[in-house]
Coordinates of C-alpha atoms and ligand atoms in Angstrom, one line a residue:
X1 CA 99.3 135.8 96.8
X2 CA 96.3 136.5 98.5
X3 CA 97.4 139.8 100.1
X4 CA 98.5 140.8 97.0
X5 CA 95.4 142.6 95.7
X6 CA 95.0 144.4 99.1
X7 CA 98.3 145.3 101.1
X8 CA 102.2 145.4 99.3
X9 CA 104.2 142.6 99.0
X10 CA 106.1 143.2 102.5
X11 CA 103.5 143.2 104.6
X12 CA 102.3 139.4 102.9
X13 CA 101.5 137.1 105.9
X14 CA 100.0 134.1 104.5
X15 CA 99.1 133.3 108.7
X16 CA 97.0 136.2 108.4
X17 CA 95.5 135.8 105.5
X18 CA 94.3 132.7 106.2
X19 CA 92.7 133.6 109.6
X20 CA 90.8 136.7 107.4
X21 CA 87.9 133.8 106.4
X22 CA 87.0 135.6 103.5
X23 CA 90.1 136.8 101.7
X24 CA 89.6 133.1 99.0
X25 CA 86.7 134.8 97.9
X26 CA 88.2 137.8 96.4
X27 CA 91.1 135.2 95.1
X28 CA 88.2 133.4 93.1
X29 CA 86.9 136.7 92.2
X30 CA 90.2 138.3 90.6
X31 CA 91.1 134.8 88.8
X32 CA 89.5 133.5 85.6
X33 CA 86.2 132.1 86.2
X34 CA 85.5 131.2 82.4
X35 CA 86.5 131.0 79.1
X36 CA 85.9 135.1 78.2
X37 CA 88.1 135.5 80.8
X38 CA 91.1 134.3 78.9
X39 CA 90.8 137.5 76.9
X40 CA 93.0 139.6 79.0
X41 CA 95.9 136.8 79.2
X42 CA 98.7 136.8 77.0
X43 CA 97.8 134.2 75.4
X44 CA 99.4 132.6 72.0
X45 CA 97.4 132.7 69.2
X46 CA 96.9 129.2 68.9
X47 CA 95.9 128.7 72.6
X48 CA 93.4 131.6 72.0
X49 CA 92.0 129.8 69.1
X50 CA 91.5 126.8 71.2
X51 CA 90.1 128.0 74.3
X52 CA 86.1 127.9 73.3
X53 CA 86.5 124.7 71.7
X54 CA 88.3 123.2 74.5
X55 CA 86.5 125.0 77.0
X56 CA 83.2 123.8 75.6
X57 CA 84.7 120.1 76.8
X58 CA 86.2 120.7 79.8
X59 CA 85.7 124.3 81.9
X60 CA 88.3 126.9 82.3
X61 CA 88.5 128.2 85.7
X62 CA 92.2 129.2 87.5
X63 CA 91.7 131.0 90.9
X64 CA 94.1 134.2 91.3
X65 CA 97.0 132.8 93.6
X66 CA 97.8 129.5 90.8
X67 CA 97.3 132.3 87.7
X68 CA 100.2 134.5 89.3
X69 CA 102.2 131.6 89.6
X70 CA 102.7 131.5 85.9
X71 CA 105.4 132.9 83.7
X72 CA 104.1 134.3 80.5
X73 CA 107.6 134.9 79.2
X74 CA 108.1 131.1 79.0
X75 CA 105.2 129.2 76.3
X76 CA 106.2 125.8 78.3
X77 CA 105.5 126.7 81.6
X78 CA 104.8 123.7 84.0
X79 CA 101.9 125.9 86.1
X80 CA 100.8 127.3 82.5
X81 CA 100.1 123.8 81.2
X82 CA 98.0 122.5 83.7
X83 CA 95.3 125.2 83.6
X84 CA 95.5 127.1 79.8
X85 CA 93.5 125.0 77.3
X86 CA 95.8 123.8 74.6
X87 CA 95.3 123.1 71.0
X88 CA 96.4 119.7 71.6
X89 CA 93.5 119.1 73.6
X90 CA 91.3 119.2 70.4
X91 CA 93.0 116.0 69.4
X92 CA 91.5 112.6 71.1
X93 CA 93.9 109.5 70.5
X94 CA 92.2 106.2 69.5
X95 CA 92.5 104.2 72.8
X96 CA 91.2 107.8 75.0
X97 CA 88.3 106.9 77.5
X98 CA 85.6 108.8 78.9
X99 CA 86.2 107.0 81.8
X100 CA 89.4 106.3 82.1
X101 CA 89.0 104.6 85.2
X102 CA 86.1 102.7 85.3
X103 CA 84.3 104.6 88.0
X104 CA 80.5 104.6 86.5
X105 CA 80.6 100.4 86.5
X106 CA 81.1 100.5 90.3
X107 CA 79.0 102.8 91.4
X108 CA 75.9 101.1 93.4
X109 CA 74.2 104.5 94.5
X110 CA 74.2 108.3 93.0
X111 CA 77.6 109.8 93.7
X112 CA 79.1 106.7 94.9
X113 CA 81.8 104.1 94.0
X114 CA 82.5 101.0 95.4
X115 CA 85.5 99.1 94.2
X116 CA 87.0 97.8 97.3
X117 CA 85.3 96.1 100.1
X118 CA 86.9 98.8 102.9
X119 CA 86.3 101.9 101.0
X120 CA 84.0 104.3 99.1
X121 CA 84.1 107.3 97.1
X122 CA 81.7 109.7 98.0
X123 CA 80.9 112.5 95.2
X124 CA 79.2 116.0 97.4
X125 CA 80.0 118.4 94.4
X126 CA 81.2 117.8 90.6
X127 CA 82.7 121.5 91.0
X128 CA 86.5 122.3 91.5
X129 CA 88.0 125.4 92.4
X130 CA 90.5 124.9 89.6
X131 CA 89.9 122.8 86.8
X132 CA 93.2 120.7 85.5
X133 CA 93.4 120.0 81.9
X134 CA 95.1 116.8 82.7
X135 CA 91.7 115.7 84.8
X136 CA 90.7 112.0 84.2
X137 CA 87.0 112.9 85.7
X138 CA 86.4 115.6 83.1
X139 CA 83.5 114.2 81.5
X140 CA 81.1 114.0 84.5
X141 CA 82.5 117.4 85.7
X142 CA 81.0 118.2 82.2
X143 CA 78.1 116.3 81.7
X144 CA 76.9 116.5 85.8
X145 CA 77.4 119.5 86.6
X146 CA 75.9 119.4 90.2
X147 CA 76.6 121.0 92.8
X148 CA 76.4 119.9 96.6
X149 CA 72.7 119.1 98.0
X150 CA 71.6 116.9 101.1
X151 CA 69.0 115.3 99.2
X152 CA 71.2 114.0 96.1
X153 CA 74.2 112.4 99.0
X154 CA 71.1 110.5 100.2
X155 CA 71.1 107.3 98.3
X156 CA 74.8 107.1 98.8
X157 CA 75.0 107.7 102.3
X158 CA 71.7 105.1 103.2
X159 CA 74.1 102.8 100.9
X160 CA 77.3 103.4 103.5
X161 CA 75.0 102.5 106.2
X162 CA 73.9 99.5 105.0
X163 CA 77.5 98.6 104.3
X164 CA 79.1 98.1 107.8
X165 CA 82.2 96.5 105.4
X166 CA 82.8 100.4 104.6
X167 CA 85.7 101.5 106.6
X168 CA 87.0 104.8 104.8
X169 CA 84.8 107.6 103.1
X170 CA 86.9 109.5 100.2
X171 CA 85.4 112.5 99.6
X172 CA 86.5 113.4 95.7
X173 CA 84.9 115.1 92.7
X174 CA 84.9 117.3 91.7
X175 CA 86.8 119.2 94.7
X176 CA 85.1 118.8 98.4
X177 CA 87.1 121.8 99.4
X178 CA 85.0 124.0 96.9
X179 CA 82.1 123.3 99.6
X180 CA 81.1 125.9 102.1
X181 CA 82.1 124.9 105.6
X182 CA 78.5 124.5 106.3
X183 CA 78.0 122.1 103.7
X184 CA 81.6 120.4 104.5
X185 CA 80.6 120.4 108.5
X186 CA 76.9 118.6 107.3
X187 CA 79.0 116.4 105.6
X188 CA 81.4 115.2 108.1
X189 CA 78.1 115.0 110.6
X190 CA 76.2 112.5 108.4
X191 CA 79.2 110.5 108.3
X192 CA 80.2 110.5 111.6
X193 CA 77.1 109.0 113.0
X194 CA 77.8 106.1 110.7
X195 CA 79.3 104.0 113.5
X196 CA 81.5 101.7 111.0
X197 CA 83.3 104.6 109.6
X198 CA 86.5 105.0 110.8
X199 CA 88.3 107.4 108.5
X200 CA 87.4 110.4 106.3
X201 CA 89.7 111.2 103.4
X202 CA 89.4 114.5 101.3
X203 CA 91.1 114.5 97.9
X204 CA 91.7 118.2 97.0
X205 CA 93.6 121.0 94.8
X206 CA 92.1 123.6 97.1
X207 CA 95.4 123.7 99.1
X208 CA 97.3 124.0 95.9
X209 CA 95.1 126.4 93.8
X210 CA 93.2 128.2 96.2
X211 CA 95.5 127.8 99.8
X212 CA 93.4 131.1 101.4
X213 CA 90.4 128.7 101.5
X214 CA 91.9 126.6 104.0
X215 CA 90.3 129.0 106.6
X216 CA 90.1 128.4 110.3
X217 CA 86.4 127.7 109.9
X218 CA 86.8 124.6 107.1
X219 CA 89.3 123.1 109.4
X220 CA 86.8 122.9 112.1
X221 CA 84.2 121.9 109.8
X222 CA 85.7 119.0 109.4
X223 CA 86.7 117.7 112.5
X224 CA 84.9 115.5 115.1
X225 CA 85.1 111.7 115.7
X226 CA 86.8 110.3 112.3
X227 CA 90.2 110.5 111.8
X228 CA 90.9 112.9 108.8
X229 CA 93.0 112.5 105.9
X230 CA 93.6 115.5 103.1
X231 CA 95.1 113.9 100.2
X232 CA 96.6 116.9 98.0
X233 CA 97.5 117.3 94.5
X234 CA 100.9 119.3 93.9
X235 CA 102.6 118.3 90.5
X236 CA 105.3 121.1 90.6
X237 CA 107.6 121.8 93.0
X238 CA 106.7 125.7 91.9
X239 CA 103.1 125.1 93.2
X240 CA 105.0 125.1 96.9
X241 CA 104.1 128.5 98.1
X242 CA 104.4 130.7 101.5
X243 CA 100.8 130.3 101.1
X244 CA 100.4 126.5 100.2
X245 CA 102.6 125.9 103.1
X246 CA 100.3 127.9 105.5
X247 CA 97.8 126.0 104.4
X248 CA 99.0 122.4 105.0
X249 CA 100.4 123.6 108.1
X250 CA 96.8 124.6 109.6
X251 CA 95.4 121.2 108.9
X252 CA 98.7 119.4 110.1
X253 CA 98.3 121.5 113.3
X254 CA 95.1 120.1 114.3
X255 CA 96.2 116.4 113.6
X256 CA 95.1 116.1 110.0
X257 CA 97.2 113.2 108.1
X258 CA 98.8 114.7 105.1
X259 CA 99.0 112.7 101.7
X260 CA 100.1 113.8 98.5
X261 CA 99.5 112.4 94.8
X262 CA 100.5 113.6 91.9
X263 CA 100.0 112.8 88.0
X264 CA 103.3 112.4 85.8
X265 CA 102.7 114.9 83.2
X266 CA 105.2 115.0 80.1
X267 CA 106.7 119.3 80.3
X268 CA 105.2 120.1 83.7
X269 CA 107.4 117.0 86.4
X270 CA 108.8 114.3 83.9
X271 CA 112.3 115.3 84.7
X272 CA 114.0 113.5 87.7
X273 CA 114.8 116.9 89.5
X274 CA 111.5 117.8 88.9
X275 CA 110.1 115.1 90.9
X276 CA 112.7 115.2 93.1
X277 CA 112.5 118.8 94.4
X278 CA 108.9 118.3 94.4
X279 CA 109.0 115.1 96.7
X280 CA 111.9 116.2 98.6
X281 CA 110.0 119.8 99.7
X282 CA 106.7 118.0 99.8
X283 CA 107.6 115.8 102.9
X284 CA 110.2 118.5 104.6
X285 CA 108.8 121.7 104.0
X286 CA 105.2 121.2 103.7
X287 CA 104.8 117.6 106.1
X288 CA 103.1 116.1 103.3
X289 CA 103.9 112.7 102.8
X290 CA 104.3 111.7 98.7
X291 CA 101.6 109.1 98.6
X292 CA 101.0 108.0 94.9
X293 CA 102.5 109.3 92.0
X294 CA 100.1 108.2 88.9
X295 CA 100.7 107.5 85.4
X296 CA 99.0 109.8 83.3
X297 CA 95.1 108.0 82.1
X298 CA 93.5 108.2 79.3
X299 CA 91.9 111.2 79.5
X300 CA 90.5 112.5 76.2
X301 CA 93.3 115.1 74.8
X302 CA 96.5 113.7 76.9
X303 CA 98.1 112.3 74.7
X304 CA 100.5 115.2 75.0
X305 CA 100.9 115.0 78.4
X306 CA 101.3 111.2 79.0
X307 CA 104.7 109.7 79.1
X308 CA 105.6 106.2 78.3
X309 CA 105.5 103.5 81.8
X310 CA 109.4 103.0 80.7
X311 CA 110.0 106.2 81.0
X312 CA 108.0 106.6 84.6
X313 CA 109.7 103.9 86.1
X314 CA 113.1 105.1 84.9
X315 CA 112.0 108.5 86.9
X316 CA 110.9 106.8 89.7
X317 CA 113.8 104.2 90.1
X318 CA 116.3 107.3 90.2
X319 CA 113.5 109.1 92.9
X320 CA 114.5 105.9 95.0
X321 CA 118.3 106.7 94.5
X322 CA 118.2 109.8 95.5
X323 CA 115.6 110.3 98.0
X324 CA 114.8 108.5 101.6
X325 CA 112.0 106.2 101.8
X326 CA 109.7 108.3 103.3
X327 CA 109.7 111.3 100.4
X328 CA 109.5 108.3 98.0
X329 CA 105.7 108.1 96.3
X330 CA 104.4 104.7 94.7
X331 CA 104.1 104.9 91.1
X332 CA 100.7 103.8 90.2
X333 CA 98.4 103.3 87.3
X334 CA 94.6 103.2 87.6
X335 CA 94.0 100.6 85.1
X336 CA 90.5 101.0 82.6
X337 CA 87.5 98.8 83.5
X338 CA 87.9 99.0 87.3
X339 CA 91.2 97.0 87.6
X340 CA 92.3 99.5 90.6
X341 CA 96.1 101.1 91.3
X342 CA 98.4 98.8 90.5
X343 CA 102.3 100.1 90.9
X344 CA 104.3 100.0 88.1
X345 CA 108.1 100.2 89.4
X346 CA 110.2 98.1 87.7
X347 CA 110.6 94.6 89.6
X348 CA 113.9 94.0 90.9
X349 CA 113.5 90.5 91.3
X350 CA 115.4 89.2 88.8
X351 CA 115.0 85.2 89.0
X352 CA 114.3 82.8 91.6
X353 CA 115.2 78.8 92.4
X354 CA 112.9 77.7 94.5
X355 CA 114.3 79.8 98.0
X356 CA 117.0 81.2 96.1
X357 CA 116.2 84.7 94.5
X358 CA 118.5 87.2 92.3
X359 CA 117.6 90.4 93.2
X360 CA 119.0 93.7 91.7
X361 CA 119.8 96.1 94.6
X362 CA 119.8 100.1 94.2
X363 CA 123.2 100.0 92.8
X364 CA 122.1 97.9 90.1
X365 CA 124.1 95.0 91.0
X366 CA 122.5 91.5 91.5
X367 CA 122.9 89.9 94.3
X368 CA 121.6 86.2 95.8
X369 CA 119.4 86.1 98.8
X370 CA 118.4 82.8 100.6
X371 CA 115.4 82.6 102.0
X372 CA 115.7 81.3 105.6
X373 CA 112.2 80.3 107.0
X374 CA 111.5 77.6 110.3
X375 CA 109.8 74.8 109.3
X376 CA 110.5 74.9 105.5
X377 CA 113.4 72.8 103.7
X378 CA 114.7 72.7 100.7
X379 CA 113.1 72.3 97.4
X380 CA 110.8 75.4 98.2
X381 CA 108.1 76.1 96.5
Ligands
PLP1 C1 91.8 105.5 94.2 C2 90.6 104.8 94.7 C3 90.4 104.5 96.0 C4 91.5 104.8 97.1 O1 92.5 103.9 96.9 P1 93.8 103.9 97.9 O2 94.7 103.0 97.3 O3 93.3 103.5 99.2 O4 94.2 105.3 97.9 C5 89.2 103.9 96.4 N1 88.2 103.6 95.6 C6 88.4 103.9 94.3 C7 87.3 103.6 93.3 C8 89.5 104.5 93.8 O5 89.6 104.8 92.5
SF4_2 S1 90.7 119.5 90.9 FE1 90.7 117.3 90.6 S2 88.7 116.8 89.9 FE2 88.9 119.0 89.6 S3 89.7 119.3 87.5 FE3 91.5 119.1 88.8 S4 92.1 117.0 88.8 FE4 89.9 117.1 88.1

């Protein structure tokens, strides 16, 4: 995609273009950067309608390579939906949160959350390359606004130090990959010197939406002591480009781990195939492991997106059928108030007697298992 504005289609080498440092800016440049920019789509009358109102809650932005991968012929396109406001985003169910997740009543410092003991979210920008309809942080990407300075990580990072429990740093947002490399190699330094940090995760739809910012340069950026972790975001087996896979590839190359979650979304991936193309290519075209897949939260104006938990783990107990273990994600919901990820796949534990448990296997069938443990007799416990 990335090419595509400068040389013809054959000559397309997404290698190339990622080495050229600069060719993401000219993606960002030729997409739509806000809500006028919609003008020139084919857009449906109602969707046009929509756009300021919708825009005015949550931004429109959609770098070039993600808006060429939709099909205007087709009103329910998967790529389409996560990006063009919709009319039915006007429309807040009763039970909708501002913060769906309860990220504001754990956060100790500025642009930092701490939930659990061994890990922190850490918030440099509250800008995104893309901006998903679907996002469950969409009011303080509204209502913040801010972008990356030294001075406003301060607090959080002096907390970090002073927390020698703090094992993992997730850098979230807003997207960190929206960062210059400057600002993402000042980053990784700061951390670094923190001697209890071990790991430094990146949650990200750069790779995704914008794949010809994953430059040579960022990938340096951020590397040094820490072992790094890039947790995508691919919800469509369509977002799987020549590009995308360049991209993942680079940071694979110099020993990145490669996670992937994505957000059930009724008419973009709640059909099995969906979801299993999507896993499937994930893990053996891309190397990047499905990691969570999430129920929808409640985001103000999903309602038409979310689907029911039946009907998730329904999905995800065929996914288990039909793919191996390690293409198989862990269906999750992030529960309101702070309650965490919790996974939500049906139990197949069907009963128990003391050491004596029905359990349904994969083939539906129940079958006994005796529990045969040194040092424990019957009754158990
Ligand atoms: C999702 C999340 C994490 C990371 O959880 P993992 O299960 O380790 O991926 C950490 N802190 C908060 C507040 C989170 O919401
Ligand atoms: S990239 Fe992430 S934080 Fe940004 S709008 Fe999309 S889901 Fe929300």
């Amino acid at each position: 995609m990335t090419s595509d504005l400068r040389e013809p289609a054959a000559a397309r080498d997404p290698d190339s273009a990622r080495k050229n440092g600069d060719a993401w800016q000219d993606d960002v440049r030729a997409g739509v950067r806000h809500v006028r920019d919609l003008a020139s789509l084919p857009l449906s009358p109602a969707e046009r309608e929509a756009a300021q109102e919708a825009a005015a809650a949550h931004k429109v932005r959609v770098p070039k390579p993600y808006l060429d991968l939709i099909d205007w012929n087709d009103p329910d396109d998967p790529i389409r939906a996560q990006v063009i406001p919709s009319p039915d985003e006007l429309i807040i169910a009763e039970g909708e949160l501002d913060d769906p997740i309860g990220d504001h009543a754990f956060s100790p410092a500025p642009r930092l959350t701490h939930r659990h003991a061994d890990r922190v979210l850490l918030f440099p920008t509250y800008q995104c390359a893309v901006y998903c309809r679907f996002c469950f942080r969409k009011e303080s990407l509204t209502s913040i606004g801010r972008g990356y300075t030294r001075e406003a990580l301060e607090p959080a990072l002096a907390y970090i130090v002073g927390h020698p429990e703090i094992r993992e740093v997730i850098l979230t947002g807003g997207d960190p990959l929206s960062l210059p490399d400057k600002a993402l190699a000042e980053i990784r330094a700061h951390l670094e010197a923190i001697p209890h940090l071990r790991l430094l995760r990146i949650h990200t739809r750069v790779p995704v939406a914008l794949p010809s910012r994953i430059t040579a340069g960022m990938v340096d950026a951020l590397q040094g002591r820490l072992m790094v972790s890039v947790v995508t975001h691919f919800n469509h087996p369509r977002e799987l480009t020549a590009e995308a896979e360049a991209a993942c590839r680079a940071m694979r190359q110099v020993g990145f781990v490669l996670l992937n979650q994505s957000v059930l979304l009724k008419g973009v991936n709640d059909k099995v195939e969906v979801l299993e193309e999507l896993c499937r290519e994930l893990m053996y075209r891309l190397g990047v492991k499905p990691y969570y897949l999430h129920h929808g939260d409640l985001a103000r104006g999903m309602a038409h997106r979310r689907t029911t938990i039946a009907e998730g783990q329904a999905l995800v107990a065929e996914l288990r059928r039909r793919l191996s273990g390690i293409c198989n994600p862990t269906y999750v919901i992030d529960l309101p108030d702070g309650g965490g990820k919790v996974p939500l796949a049906a139990s197949h534990i069907e009963s128990r007697d003391g050491g004596t448990w029905r359990i349904r296997g994969q083939d539906g069938e129940a079958r006994e298992y005796r529990e045969v443990v040194a040092g424990l007799s019957e009754p158990h416990l």
